[in-house]
Coordinates of C-alpha atoms and ligand atoms in Angstrom, one line a residue:
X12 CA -72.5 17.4 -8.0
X13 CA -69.2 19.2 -9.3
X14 CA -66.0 17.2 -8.5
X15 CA -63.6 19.1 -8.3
X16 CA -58.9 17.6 -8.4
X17 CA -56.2 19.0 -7.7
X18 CA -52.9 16.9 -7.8
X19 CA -49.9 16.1 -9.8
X20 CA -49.9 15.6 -13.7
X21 CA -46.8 13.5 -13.8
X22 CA -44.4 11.8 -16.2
X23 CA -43.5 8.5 -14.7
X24 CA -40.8 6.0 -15.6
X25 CA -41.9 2.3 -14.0
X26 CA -39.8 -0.5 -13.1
X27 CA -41.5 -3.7 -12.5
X28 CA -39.3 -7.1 -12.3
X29 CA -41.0 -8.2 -15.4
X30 CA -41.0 -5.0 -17.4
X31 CA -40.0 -0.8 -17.8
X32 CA -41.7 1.6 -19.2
X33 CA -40.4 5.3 -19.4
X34 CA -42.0 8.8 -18.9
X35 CA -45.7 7.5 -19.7
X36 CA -48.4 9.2 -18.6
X37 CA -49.0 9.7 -14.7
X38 CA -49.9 12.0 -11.6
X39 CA -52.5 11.6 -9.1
X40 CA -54.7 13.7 -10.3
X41 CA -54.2 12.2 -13.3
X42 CA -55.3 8.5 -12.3
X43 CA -58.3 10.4 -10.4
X44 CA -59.7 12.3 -12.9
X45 CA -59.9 9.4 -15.3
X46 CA -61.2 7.4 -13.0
X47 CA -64.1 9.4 -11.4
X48 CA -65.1 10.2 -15.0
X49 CA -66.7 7.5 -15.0
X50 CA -69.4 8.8 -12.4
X51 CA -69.1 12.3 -12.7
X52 CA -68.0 15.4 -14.3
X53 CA -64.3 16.5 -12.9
X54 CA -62.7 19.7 -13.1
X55 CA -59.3 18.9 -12.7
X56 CA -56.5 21.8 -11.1
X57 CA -52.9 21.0 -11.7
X58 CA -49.2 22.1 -13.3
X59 CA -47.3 20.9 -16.4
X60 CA -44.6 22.2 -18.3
X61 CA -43.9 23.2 -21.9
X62 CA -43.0 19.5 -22.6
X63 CA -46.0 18.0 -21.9
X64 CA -48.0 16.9 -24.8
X65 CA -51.5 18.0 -26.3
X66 CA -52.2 14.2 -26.7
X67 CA -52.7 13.7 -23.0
X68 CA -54.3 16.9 -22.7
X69 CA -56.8 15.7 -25.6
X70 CA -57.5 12.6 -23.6
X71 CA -58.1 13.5 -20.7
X72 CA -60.6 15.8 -22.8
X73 CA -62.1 13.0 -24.1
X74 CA -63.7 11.7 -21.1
X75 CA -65.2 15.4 -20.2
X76 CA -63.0 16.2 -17.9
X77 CA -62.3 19.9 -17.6
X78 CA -59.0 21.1 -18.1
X79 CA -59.6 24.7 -17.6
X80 CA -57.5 24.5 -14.4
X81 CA -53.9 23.1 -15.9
X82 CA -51.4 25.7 -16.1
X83 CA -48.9 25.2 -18.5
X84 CA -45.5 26.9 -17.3
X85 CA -43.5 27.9 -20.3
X86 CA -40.0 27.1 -20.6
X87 CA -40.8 24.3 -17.1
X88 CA -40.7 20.8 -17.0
X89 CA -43.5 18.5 -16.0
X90 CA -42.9 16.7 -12.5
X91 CA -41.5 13.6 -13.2
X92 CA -41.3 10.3 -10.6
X93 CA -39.6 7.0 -11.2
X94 CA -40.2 4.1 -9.1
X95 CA -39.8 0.0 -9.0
X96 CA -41.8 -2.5 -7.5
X97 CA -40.2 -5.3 -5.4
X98 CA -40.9 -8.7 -6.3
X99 CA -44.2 -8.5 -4.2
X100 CA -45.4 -5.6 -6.3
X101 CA -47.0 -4.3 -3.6
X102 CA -43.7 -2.3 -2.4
X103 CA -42.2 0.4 -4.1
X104 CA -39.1 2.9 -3.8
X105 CA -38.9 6.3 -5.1
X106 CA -35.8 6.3 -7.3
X107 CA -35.8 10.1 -8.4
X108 CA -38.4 12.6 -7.9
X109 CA -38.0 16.1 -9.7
X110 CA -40.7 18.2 -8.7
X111 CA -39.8 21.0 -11.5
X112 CA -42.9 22.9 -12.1
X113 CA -44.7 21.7 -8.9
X114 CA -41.9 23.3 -6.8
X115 CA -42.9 26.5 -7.0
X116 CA -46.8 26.1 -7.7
X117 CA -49.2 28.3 -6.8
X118 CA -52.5 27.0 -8.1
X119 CA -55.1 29.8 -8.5
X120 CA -58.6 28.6 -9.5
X121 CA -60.4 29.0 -12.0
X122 CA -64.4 31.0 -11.1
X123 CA -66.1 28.1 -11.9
X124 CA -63.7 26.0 -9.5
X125 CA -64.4 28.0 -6.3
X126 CA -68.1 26.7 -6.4
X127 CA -67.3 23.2 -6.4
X128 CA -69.3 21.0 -3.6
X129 CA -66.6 18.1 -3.1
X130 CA -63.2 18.4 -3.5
X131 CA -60.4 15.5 -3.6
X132 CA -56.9 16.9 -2.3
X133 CA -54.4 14.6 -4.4
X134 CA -50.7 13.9 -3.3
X135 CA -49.4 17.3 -3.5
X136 CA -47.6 19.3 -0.9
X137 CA -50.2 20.2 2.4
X138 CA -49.4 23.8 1.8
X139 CA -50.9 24.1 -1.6
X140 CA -53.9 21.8 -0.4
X141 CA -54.3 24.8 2.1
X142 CA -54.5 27.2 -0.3
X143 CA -57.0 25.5 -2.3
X144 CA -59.4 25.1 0.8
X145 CA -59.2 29.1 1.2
X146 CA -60.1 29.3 -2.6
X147 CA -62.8 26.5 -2.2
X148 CA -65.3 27.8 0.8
X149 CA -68.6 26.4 -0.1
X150 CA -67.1 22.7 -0.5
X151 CA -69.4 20.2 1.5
X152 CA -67.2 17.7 1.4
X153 CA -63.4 17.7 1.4
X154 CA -61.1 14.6 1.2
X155 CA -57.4 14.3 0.7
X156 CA -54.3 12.0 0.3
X157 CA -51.0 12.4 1.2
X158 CA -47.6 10.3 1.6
X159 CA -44.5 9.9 2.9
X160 CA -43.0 12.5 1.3
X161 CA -45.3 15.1 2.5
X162 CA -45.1 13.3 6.3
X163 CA -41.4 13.8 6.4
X164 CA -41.3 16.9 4.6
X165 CA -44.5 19.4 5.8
X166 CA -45.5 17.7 8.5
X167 CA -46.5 20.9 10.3
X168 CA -49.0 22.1 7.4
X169 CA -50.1 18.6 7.2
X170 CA -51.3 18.7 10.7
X171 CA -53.1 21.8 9.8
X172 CA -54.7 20.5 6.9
X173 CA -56.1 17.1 8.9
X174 CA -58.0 19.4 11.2
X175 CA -59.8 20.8 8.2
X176 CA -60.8 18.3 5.8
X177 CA -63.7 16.0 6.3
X178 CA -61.6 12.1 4.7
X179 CA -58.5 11.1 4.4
X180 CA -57.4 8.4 2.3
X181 CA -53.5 7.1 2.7
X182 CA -52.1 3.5 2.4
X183 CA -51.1 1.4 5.5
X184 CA -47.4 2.5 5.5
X185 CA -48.3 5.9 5.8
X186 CA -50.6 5.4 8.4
X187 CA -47.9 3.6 10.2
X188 CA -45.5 6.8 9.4
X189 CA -48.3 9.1 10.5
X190 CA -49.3 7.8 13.7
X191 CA -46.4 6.1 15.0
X192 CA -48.8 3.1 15.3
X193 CA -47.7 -0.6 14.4
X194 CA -51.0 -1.7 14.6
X195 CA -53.5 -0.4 11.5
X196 CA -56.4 0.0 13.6
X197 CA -54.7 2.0 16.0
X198 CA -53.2 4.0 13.1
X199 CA -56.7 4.3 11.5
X200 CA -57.9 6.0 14.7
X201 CA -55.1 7.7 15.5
X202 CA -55.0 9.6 12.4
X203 CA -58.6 10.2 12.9
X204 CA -57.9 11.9 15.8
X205 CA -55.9 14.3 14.5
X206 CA -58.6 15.7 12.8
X207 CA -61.0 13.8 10.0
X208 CA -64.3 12.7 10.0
X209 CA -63.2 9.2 8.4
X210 CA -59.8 7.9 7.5
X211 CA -59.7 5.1 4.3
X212 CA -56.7 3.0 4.9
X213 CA -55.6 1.1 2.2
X214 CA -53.6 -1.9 1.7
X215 CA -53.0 -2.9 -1.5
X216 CA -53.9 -6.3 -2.4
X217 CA -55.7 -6.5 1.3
X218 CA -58.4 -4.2 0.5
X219 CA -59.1 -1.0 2.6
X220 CA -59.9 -0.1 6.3
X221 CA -62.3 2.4 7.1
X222 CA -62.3 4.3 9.9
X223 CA -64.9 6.5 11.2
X224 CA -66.2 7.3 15.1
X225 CA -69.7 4.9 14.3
X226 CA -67.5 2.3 12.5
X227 CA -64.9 0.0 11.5
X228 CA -65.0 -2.0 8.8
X229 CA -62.6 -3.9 6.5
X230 CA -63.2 -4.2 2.4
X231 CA -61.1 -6.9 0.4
X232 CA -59.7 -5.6 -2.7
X233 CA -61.0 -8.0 -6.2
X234 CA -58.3 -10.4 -6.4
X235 CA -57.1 -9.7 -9.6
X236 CA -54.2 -12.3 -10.7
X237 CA -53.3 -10.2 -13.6
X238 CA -50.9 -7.1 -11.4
X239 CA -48.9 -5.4 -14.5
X240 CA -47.9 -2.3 -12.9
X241 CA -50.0 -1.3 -9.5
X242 CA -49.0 2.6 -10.1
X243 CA -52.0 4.7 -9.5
X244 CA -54.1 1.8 -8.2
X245 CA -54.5 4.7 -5.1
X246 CA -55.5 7.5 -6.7
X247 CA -58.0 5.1 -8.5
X248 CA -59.2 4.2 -5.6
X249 CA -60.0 7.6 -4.7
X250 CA -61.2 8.6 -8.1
X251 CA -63.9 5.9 -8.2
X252 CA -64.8 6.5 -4.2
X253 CA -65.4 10.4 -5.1
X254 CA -66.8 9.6 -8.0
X255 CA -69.6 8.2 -6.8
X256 CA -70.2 10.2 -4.0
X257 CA -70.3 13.1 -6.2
X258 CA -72.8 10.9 -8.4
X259 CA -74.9 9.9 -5.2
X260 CA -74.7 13.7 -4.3
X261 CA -74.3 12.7 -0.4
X262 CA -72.2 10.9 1.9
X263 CA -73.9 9.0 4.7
X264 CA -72.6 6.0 5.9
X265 CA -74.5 3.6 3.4
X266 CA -73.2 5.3 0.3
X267 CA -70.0 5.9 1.8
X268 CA -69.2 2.0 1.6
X269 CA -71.1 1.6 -1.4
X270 CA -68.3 4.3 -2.8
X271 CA -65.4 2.4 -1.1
X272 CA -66.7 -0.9 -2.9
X273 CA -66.5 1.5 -6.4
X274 CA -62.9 2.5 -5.3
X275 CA -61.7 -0.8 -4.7
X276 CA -63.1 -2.1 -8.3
X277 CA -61.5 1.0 -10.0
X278 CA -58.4 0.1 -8.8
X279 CA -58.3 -3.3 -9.5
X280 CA -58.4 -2.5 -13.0
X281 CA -56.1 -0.1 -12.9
X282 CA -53.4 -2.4 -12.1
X283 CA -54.2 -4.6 -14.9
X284 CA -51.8 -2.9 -17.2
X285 CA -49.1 0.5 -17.5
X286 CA -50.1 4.0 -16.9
X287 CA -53.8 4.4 -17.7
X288 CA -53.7 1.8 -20.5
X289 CA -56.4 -1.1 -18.9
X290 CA -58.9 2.6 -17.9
X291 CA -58.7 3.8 -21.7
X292 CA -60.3 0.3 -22.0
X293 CA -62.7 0.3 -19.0
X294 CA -66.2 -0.1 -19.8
X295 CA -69.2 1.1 -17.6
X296 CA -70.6 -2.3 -18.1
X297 CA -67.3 -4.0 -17.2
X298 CA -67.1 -1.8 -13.6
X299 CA -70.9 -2.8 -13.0
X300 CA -70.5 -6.8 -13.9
X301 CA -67.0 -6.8 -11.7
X302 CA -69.6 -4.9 -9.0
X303 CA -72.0 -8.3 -9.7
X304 CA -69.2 -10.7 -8.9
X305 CA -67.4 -8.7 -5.9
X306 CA -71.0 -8.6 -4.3
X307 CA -71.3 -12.2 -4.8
X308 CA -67.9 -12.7 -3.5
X309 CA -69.2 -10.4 0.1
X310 CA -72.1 -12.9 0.6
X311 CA -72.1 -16.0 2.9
Ligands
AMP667 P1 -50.3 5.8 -6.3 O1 -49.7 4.6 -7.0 O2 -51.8 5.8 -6.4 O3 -49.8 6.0 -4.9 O4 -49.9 7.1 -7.1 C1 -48.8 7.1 -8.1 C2 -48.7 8.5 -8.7 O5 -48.3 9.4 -7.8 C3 -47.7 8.5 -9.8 O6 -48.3 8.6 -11.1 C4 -46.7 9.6 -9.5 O7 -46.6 10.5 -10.6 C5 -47.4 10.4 -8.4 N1 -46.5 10.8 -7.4 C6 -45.4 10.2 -6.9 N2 -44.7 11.0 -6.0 C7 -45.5 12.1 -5.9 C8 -45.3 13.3 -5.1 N3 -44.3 13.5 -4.2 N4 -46.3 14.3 -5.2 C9 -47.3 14.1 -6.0 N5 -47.5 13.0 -6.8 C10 -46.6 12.0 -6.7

């Protein structure tokens, strides 16, 4: 089934206490593209300016993905985000953001886009996310992330955009943020309220919640004891879980966790080294033995 991104294509400078690495490749729809290439065909939608290089273009090429739907803005400048882990590196902070050429983006998609069946909403502000779902009106299923910048910032077109997408996938903090909930399950089903089918809370190193009005349920994430630089370990997530319901070509409850299970693997490797280093090295047969051990891991 088509997958279809749309997200940021990002330079990003990372701090970690061990190590820094400057304007390497980043963006959520970056991470997700790469990642759900694995399972699927993507179409990814995005924004980059005049700096941004052919080689990451070529790349992303490289694993199929189509890139029929990045607009280069002469004379712009790519969106750029620095952040540094704490020690924990599971907490970051945001030490600049220039939105540049996403500021004033307003993604028109490609014919071939419009017919695509599920559609993945990366971190990107709620009002372009709304203007893809009036450009997308066949999708069958629609999932998005969002974060604290967006919760703060467009919290009115966020609220707009919950009541018409069918998943949501956000990380425990913004959950908290969202809801106003301490508690995670209480956030989980809070946010749910406001709109979504199911809401995928994740939490780092403690796996993911999901939350949907038949169930609960908790996964671990694969402990991994090699964390080099967690960036994009999210949109990973999300990559691998739409990938392979794209792949599957349905989303009932059973595939739905089997999905989740894919997410949480995809992201564990993903955290294994800067930028999308560790994925240019992924293997199929890598993702499928870590499967093997994290289902041996599940059973008691
Ligand atoms: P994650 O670690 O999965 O939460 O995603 C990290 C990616 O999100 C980085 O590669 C950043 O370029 C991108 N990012 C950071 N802030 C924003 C933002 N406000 N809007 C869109 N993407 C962002």
């Amino acid at each position: 089934m088509s997958l279809l991104v749309i997200g940021s294509v990002a330079f990003d400078s990372i701090e970690t206490p061990s190590a820094v690495r400057e304007q390497v490749l980043g963006g959520s729809a970056v991470y997700f593209s790469y990642t759900a290439s694995y399972f699927t065909p993507v179409w990814l939608s995005g924004v980059v300016g005049e700096d941004f290089p052919q080689e990451h273009v070529r790349l992303l090429q490289s694993r199929g993905i189509d890139t029929a739907g990045l607009q280069v803005v002469p004379g712009a400048k790519t969106f750029y985000w620095r952040g540094r882990y704490r020690p924990n590196m599971n907490d970051r902070d945001t030490l600049d953001l220039q939105m540049n050429v996403m500021g004033q983006y307003d993604p028109i998609l490609p014919e071939k886009y419009r017919s695509c069946k599920f559609l993945f909403l990366a971190n990107g502000s709620p009002q372009t996310h709304l203007r893809i779902l009036e450009q997308c009106p066949g999708a069958s299923l629609v999932v998005a992330d969002t974060m604290d910048h967006y919760i703060r910032n467009e919290p009115e077109d966020l609220r707009k955009l919950l009541k018409k997408i069918d998943g949501l996938v956000i990380n425990d903090g913004e959950a908290r943020l969202l809801s106003g909930e301490e508690n995670l399950v209480q956030a989980g089903q809070a946010v749910r309220a406001m709109g979504p089918r199911f809401v995928v809370v994740k939490k780092g190193e403690h796996g993911a919640l999901f939350f949907s009005q038949f169930e609960t349920y908790v996964l671990p994430a694969f402990p991994t004891p090699q964390v080099v630089d967690p960036t994009g370990a999210g949109d990973s997530f999300a990559g691998g879980m739409m990938g392979y319901l794209a792949r599957q070509g349905d989303f009932q409850p059973k595939t739905l966790k089997e999905a989740l299970a894919y997410g949480t693997l995809a992201a564990s490797f993903t955290v294994e080294d800067f930028s999308l280093d560790r994925l240019k090295r992924l293997t199929l047969e890598e993702l499928d033995q870590r499967m093997v051990e994290y289902k041996r891991m599940l059973s008691f």
